[in-house]
Amino acid sequence: MEKNIPTLEDLARLDREDPLNWTRDEFEMPTIKACGGEGEGEAIYFCGNSLGLLNKRARQHILEELDVWSTSTVTGHFKHPHNRPWKHVDAPLTPHLAKIIGAKEEEVAHSSTLTSNIHNLFMSFYRPTEKRWKIVIEKGSFPSDWYAIHSHPKLHDKVLSQEQIDNAVIGLSPREGEETLRTEDILKVLEDNKDTIAIVWLPLVQYYTGQLFDIATIAPKAHEIGALIGLDMAHGIGNVETKLNEWDVDFAVWCTYKYLNAGPAAIGGYYIKTRLDDGGRRLAGWWGNDAATRFQMSPDFQPTPGAKGYQHSCTPVLSSIPLLATLELIDKVGFPNMVAKGRQLTGTLATLLQASRYYVDAKDDQSRVGFKILTPDAPYRGTQISIAITPEGKGTMPRVFSRMIQRGVVGDERQPSVIRLSPVVLYNKFEEVGKTVQTLELALKEEEEWQKNGGDVDVKDHDIISKE
Ligand SMILES: *Cc1c(COP(=O)(O)O)cnc(C)c1O
């Protein structure tokens, strides 16, 4: 597999010629020091899959809201000098969100946080019967999803026997020796349990492996067997092409602090396909009531048709409005252009990783110092590539990870052996991809020496970024 391996000069040229290279200036880039490393200058932040960076306009929006709070006080709900009355603070967000997820505006609501939204939607759409009560989820799912899903069958103990509750969750796992799920295997589980599955719950992009699921193929099968399909889009939204209507997804949730840069623990959102909203079963609150009559304070609950009818509380302004900055930026750039650049950035990362002398493939000795790649090849991934540092365990990964941090490369670690690297379209550069791989190689080289010498190498002796 001899691909053209780009040099740092090639990558710098790609950055200069990149029509989207201006968007980086919209963000506040962290310094190496602030990220825990040593040296001057900006860190290489490849952790936007976990917490997106601060958009400069988001800072401005928050300051504006503080000023409105200070000066307009309660009237800010209705009259707002920046035309964002708090009563409808989600109004400018909804059209953008609908566009990037491929849905109608009335199918989108901006509310609460991701896990609470899972509970909200499961209260409405998980309606188990004695015959059909099971939920499909990956065994390796994000723990919050796993806990949330397991809690729902227990709420139906009048309908389900204890044995049914105990068997309600079908956990999907990859084949022996494989890291990610095969679509054909998922389809087979659906077929094998076709009379008992109520809901298929999957991520759009898997948080740990970076796998992008083939929802266009899985959703029709879920419907064929009479189940609903719901998606966790935490790592998908703002990252990969998303066509909820076209794929015919029933419901979905997301957070906004990852690829949408809305800030730590910012507000989440959800999607409900129009045909699912039967006007009935839900957890109700005044914000789900029709906006036109909400302030009449009537005792009769009249839900807003569509997803917004499933909201509970007034929308948190300070954790919502930072989102506007990135949504407007995405609109300016064009989401398809972002997705295309994301493929190119991540494709470059994959090429450089696979060309590294530290790359360990399935046929190699798994006990040598190096890394495996967990993430599938394009097109089954977003911008994130997850690598597992070898030999696994033995504290190898944390040492390698901290050497990278020391030099200003910020990925994130997942014990025991995984490092996730996500070059984010809106603020990362091609050149950073090259430097990240060099830094990883250096950290691994030091690990080789460390293991050979029984553990004493002065990591500060090398600094590849200042040397090149
Ligand atoms: C980030 C993430 C969450 C976080 O849930 P919160 O309720 O926002 O804390 C949940 N599930 C997945 C898959 C995630 O990636």
XYZ file of C-alpha atoms and ligand atoms in Angstrom:
483
model
C 0.000 0.000 0.000
C 2.350 2.735 -1.243
C 0.407 5.948 -0.930
C 2.007 9.336 -1.366
C 3.154 10.243 2.099
C 2.865 14.017 2.521
C 5.714 15.925 4.161
C 5.159 18.794 6.592
C 5.808 21.194 3.678
C 3.119 19.480 1.605
C 0.724 19.818 4.519
C 1.556 23.487 5.071
C 0.833 24.063 1.392
C -2.540 22.312 1.731
C -3.346 24.709 4.571
C -2.386 27.756 2.517
C -4.523 26.603 -0.405
C -7.461 25.489 1.751
C -10.548 27.657 1.089
C -11.723 27.003 4.671
C -8.444 27.990 6.338
C -9.955 31.257 7.668
C -12.299 29.575 10.142
C -9.501 28.790 12.617
C -9.246 32.504 13.401
C -12.815 32.411 14.670
C -11.680 30.304 17.648
C -9.574 30.848 20.748
C -6.719 28.359 20.447
C -5.303 27.054 23.748
C -1.602 27.337 24.536
C 0.721 24.397 25.135
C 1.306 25.578 28.709
C -2.376 25.882 29.552
C -2.886 22.322 28.330
C -0.220 21.028 30.700
C 2.715 20.910 28.313
C 6.067 22.618 28.189
C 7.033 25.204 25.595
C 5.641 28.287 23.949
C 2.874 28.686 21.429
C -0.418 27.078 20.592
C -1.262 23.523 21.504
C -2.410 21.090 18.845
C -5.944 20.512 20.024
C -7.284 17.216 18.637
C -9.902 16.819 21.340
C -12.878 18.591 19.787
C -14.711 15.261 19.890
C -14.883 15.715 23.648
C -15.094 19.480 24.154
C -15.106 21.880 21.221
C -13.081 25.089 21.476
C -14.455 28.521 22.309
C -15.735 30.369 19.295
C -14.831 34.075 19.658
C -18.374 35.058 18.749
C -19.722 32.728 21.417
C -17.741 34.714 23.976
C -19.296 37.859 22.543
C -22.796 36.359 22.656
C -22.425 35.371 26.305
C -21.203 38.837 27.246
C -24.136 40.357 25.399
C -26.560 38.166 27.333
C -24.977 39.223 30.626
C -25.431 42.848 29.605
C -29.061 42.277 28.669
C -29.622 40.532 31.996
C -28.010 43.442 33.802
C -29.848 46.202 31.956
C -33.122 44.823 30.587
C -33.667 42.352 33.452
C -36.954 40.474 33.174
C -38.007 42.245 29.986
C -35.209 40.398 28.193
C -37.643 37.502 27.865
C -39.731 39.526 25.434
C -37.658 42.477 24.220
C -34.029 41.952 23.466
C -31.591 44.507 22.035
C -29.927 41.785 19.922
C -33.203 40.367 18.745
C -32.891 37.124 20.678
C -35.728 37.335 23.221
C -35.103 34.654 25.837
C -38.650 33.376 25.496
C -37.660 32.082 22.053
C -33.918 31.779 22.487
C -33.977 28.545 20.500
C -35.717 30.156 17.505
C -32.517 31.167 15.658
C -30.933 27.765 16.434
C -33.641 25.416 15.168
C -33.366 26.080 11.399
C -29.593 25.539 11.503
C -29.884 22.348 13.524
C -32.620 20.991 11.267
C -30.449 21.626 8.238
C -27.338 19.848 9.494
C -29.273 16.767 10.621
C -31.502 16.519 7.561
C -34.823 17.045 9.346
C -37.799 19.391 9.343
C -37.741 22.279 11.813
C -40.808 21.015 13.663
C -38.982 17.748 14.307
C -36.187 19.471 16.243
C -36.146 20.675 19.838
C -33.373 22.231 21.793
C -33.649 21.214 25.419
C -32.092 19.762 28.540
C -29.041 17.490 28.202
C -28.327 14.329 26.281
C -29.039 11.621 28.850
C -32.147 13.383 30.127
C -33.336 13.590 26.542
C -32.856 9.815 26.160
C -35.121 9.362 29.167
C -37.608 11.856 27.829
C -37.928 10.112 24.473
C -37.949 6.611 25.951
C -40.829 7.629 28.237
C -42.807 8.459 25.136
C -41.684 5.897 22.588
C -40.644 2.808 24.516
C -44.020 1.134 24.892
C -43.239 -2.471 25.651
C -45.786 -5.235 25.354
C -45.562 -8.797 26.572
C -44.570 -9.793 23.029
C -42.320 -6.912 21.978
C -40.174 -5.363 24.662
C -36.491 -5.703 23.853
C -34.000 -2.910 23.234
C -30.896 -3.395 21.113
C -27.776 -1.436 22.119
C -24.053 -2.034 21.722
C -22.289 -3.648 24.654
C -19.532 -1.086 24.232
C -21.893 1.873 24.269
C -21.205 5.017 26.252
C -22.027 4.127 29.884
C -24.689 6.796 30.237
C -26.631 5.295 27.336
C -26.165 1.804 28.754
C -27.465 2.831 32.183
C -30.333 4.845 30.760
C -31.514 2.067 28.442
C -31.361 -0.548 31.205
C -33.507 1.581 33.487
C -36.541 1.709 31.183
C -37.782 -1.893 31.118
C -37.785 -1.761 34.937
C -40.361 1.024 34.822
C -42.786 -1.359 33.105
C -42.976 -4.058 35.761
C -46.767 -4.192 35.467
C -46.447 -5.337 31.843
C -43.156 -7.225 31.894
C -42.223 -10.197 34.041
C -38.993 -10.087 36.021
C -37.529 -12.532 33.527
C -38.486 -10.263 30.636
C -36.958 -7.280 32.408
C -33.760 -9.266 32.947
C -33.654 -10.177 29.247
C -34.817 -6.862 27.862
C -31.476 -5.599 26.609
C -29.751 -7.218 23.642
C -26.086 -6.163 23.695
C -24.244 -6.091 20.371
C -20.552 -6.988 20.329
C -17.964 -7.169 17.567
C -16.756 -10.568 16.378
C -13.950 -12.218 18.279
C -10.714 -10.432 17.420
C -12.490 -7.465 15.776
C -12.870 -3.958 17.151
C -16.041 -2.697 15.487
C -19.473 -4.019 14.619
C -20.282 -5.299 11.165
C -23.525 -4.059 9.646
C -24.400 -7.584 8.490
C -24.096 -8.823 12.073
C -26.408 -6.093 13.358
C -28.959 -6.983 10.680
C -28.731 -10.624 11.720
C -29.442 -9.818 15.371
C -32.516 -7.848 14.261
C -33.688 -10.747 12.096
C -33.044 -13.337 14.818
C -35.115 -11.335 17.322
C -37.587 -9.897 14.890
C -40.718 -10.519 16.943
C -39.454 -9.155 20.247
C -37.435 -5.990 19.517
C -39.163 -2.708 20.364
C -36.294 -0.256 19.848
C -32.884 -0.329 18.172
C -30.645 2.237 19.872
C -27.356 3.019 18.126
C -24.777 5.768 17.978
C -24.301 7.608 14.705
C -20.565 7.760 15.424
C -19.263 5.517 18.204
C -17.538 7.488 20.939
C -14.737 4.984 21.584
C -13.905 3.470 18.197
C -14.981 6.365 15.970
C -17.057 3.969 13.845
C -19.776 5.595 11.734
C -22.813 3.299 11.605
C -24.542 2.558 8.327
C -27.931 3.854 9.417
C -29.273 3.975 5.850
C -29.023 0.169 5.805
C -29.996 -0.569 9.413
C -33.081 1.688 9.714
C -35.145 -0.101 7.026
C -34.425 -3.425 8.698
C -35.542 -2.070 12.084
C -38.816 -0.952 10.495
C -39.241 -4.198 8.568
C -39.299 -6.137 11.839
C -41.675 -3.647 13.444
C -39.211 -1.836 15.704
C -38.292 1.831 16.074
C -34.767 3.117 15.543
C -33.255 5.819 17.745
C -29.818 7.417 17.472
C -27.333 8.921 19.863
C -25.648 11.594 17.754
C -23.271 12.974 20.400
C -20.256 12.288 18.181
C -22.091 12.600 14.892
C -23.724 16.024 14.921
C -21.575 18.683 13.277
C -19.130 15.960 12.268
C -20.668 13.696 9.618
C -23.305 13.939 6.924
C -26.631 13.262 8.640
C -29.937 12.587 6.877
C -32.446 11.669 9.546
C -35.483 12.085 7.279
C -33.969 10.266 4.349
C -32.743 7.430 6.569
C -36.163 7.396 8.212
C -34.827 7.539 11.775
C -37.583 7.697 14.404
C -35.894 9.742 17.093
C -32.440 11.000 18.049
C -30.590 12.943 20.736
C -27.374 14.947 20.803
C -25.224 17.227 22.890
C -23.749 20.480 21.619
C -20.463 20.708 23.499
C -18.522 18.380 21.208
C -18.415 19.276 17.489
C -20.813 22.216 17.923
C -18.603 24.091 20.434
C -21.402 25.336 22.708
C -19.287 25.047 25.864
C -18.939 22.588 28.759
C -22.199 20.773 29.577
C -24.131 23.046 27.222
C -27.691 22.308 26.256
C -28.669 19.202 24.280
C -31.280 18.562 21.652
C -33.477 15.910 20.130
C -35.359 14.960 16.999
C -38.738 13.268 16.773
C -40.012 12.105 13.411
C -43.354 13.744 12.652
C -45.307 10.480 12.388
C -44.284 9.512 15.934
C -45.939 12.527 17.523
C -49.444 11.305 18.241
C -50.189 14.176 20.607
C -50.269 11.740 23.503
C -47.965 9.999 25.944
C -45.214 12.214 27.293
C -43.709 13.883 30.324
C -45.276 17.316 30.142
C -44.118 20.773 31.166
C -45.104 24.337 30.396
C -42.447 24.684 27.687
C -44.091 21.845 25.786
C -47.335 23.764 25.787
C -48.256 25.683 22.673
C -46.140 28.864 22.733
C -49.141 30.967 21.723
C -51.075 30.101 24.903
C -48.218 29.234 27.262
C -48.374 32.441 29.209
C -52.099 32.222 29.756
C -51.183 29.811 32.555
C -54.135 27.579 31.783
C -54.512 24.276 33.670
C -55.173 22.488 30.342
C -52.012 21.232 28.682
C -52.088 21.855 24.949
C -48.884 20.474 23.471
C -47.131 22.235 20.613
C -47.300 19.881 17.640
C -43.927 18.302 16.893
C -40.729 17.877 18.885
C -41.100 21.104 20.853
C -44.225 19.711 22.475
C -41.969 17.350 24.415
C -39.972 20.117 26.111
C -40.335 20.674 29.841
C -38.653 23.836 31.057
C -37.820 27.258 29.724
C -34.660 27.110 27.610
C -31.387 27.867 29.458
C -30.131 30.990 27.745
C -26.476 31.000 28.809
C -25.870 27.435 27.656
C -27.853 27.867 24.435
C -26.665 31.081 22.930
C -22.966 30.162 22.501
C -24.185 27.551 20.019
C -25.404 30.220 17.650
C -21.828 31.240 16.807
C -20.836 27.830 15.501
C -24.162 27.177 13.768
C -23.838 30.466 11.884
C -20.242 29.666 11.020
C -21.259 26.234 9.690
C -23.932 27.900 7.618
C -21.380 30.285 6.118
C -18.938 27.494 5.321
C -21.588 25.073 4.054
C -21.875 21.831 5.974
C -21.124 19.617 2.928
C -17.846 21.532 2.464
C -17.002 20.881 6.093
C -17.694 17.184 5.742
C -15.512 17.039 2.621
C -12.609 18.749 4.378
C -13.100 16.492 7.396
C -12.638 13.445 5.178
C -9.463 14.926 3.766
C -8.020 15.867 7.180
C -8.781 12.477 8.676
C -7.699 10.688 5.511
C -4.328 12.402 5.888
C -4.117 11.327 9.515
C -4.926 7.722 8.565
C -2.342 7.714 5.757
C 0.402 9.031 8.032
C -0.488 6.633 10.833
C -0.503 3.620 8.523
C 2.851 4.631 7.065
C 4.436 4.902 10.512
C 6.998 2.325 11.557
C 5.043 2.089 14.814
C 1.845 0.994 13.119
C 0.892 -2.485 14.302
C -1.572 -4.282 12.058
C -3.413 -7.529 12.787
C -0.540 -9.633 11.436
C 2.155 -7.898 13.505
C 3.566 -8.797 16.873
C 1.079 -7.204 19.283
C 3.663 -7.020 22.059
C 5.931 -4.513 20.353
C 5.741 -0.828 21.186
C 3.431 0.867 18.705
C -0.255 1.402 17.993
C -3.198 -0.308 16.361
C -5.969 1.597 14.606
C -9.457 0.805 15.916
C -11.436 3.109 13.648
C -12.732 1.664 10.365
C -11.526 3.024 7.032
C -13.494 5.701 5.181
C -16.410 6.063 4.705
C -17.254 4.423 8.047
C -15.830 7.122 10.275
C -16.079 10.833 11.050
C -13.050 12.945 11.871
C -11.951 10.876 14.879
C -9.351 8.125 14.718
C -8.906 5.953 17.782
C -5.637 4.161 18.277
C -4.770 1.520 20.859
C -1.207 1.772 22.159
C 0.625 -1.569 22.256
C 1.576 -3.517 24.250
C -1.870 -2.996 25.780
C -2.057 -2.492 29.513
C 1.217 -2.188 31.465
C 0.695 1.575 31.703
C 2.052 2.044 28.192
C -0.717 4.297 26.932
C -0.734 6.789 29.859
C 3.043 7.269 29.491
C 2.746 7.819 25.749
C -0.224 10.109 26.244
C 1.511 12.285 28.825
C 4.595 12.629 26.616
C 2.309 13.924 23.864
C 0.640 16.396 26.232
C 4.079 17.531 27.367
C 4.765 18.569 23.767
C 1.425 20.259 23.343
C -0.565 17.591 21.503
C -3.958 17.235 23.147
C -5.930 14.139 22.259
C -7.862 12.260 24.856
C -7.263 8.999 26.593
C -9.589 6.149 27.376
C -8.210 3.532 29.725
C -6.642 1.099 29.398
C -4.994 1.713 26.028
C -6.877 4.039 23.700
C -5.971 7.527 22.506
C -8.577 9.350 20.454
C -7.387 11.944 17.949
C -9.870 14.170 16.196
C -8.711 16.847 13.771
C -11.693 19.189 13.725
C -12.508 20.943 10.467
C -13.320 24.384 11.867
C -10.047 24.910 13.725
C -7.434 22.258 12.949
C -4.822 22.366 10.191
C -3.266 19.759 7.921
C 0.140 20.685 9.285
C -1.074 19.816 12.775
C -1.960 16.342 11.539
C 1.652 15.827 10.448
C 3.053 17.176 13.704
C 0.694 15.032 15.748
C 1.896 11.854 14.074
C 5.529 12.921 14.553
C 4.870 13.620 18.213
C 3.179 10.261 18.654
C 6.171 8.549 17.027
C 8.560 10.373 19.294
C 6.541 9.417 22.362
C 6.622 5.801 21.213
C 10.352 5.950 20.541
C 10.854 7.121 24.087
C 8.617 4.334 25.299
C 10.821 1.810 23.485
C 13.875 3.255 25.225
C 12.000 3.436 28.509
C 11.072 -0.222 28.328
C 14.604 -1.206 27.249
C 16.266 0.731 30.069
C 13.813 -0.269 32.731
C 12.255 3.164 32.947
C 14.452 6.226 32.837
C 14.380 8.515 29.882
C 14.262 12.260 30.247
C 11.373 13.129 27.976
C 12.349 16.784 27.963
C 15.492 16.007 25.948
C 13.472 15.717 22.771
C 11.203 18.284 21.320
C 10.205 17.410 17.837
C 8.016 20.434 17.280
C 10.777 22.967 17.899
C 13.321 20.815 16.040
C 11.610 20.589 12.684
C -20.851 12.749 25.313
C -21.819 11.637 25.370
C -22.820 11.584 26.343
C -22.889 12.636 27.425
O -24.147 12.692 28.010
P -24.616 13.961 28.870
O -25.982 13.598 29.268
O -24.502 15.164 27.972
O -23.688 14.091 30.045
C -23.725 10.528 26.317
N -23.637 9.561 25.376
C -22.684 9.598 24.419
C -22.613 8.511 23.393
C -21.739 10.617 24.405
O -20.773 10.619 23.484
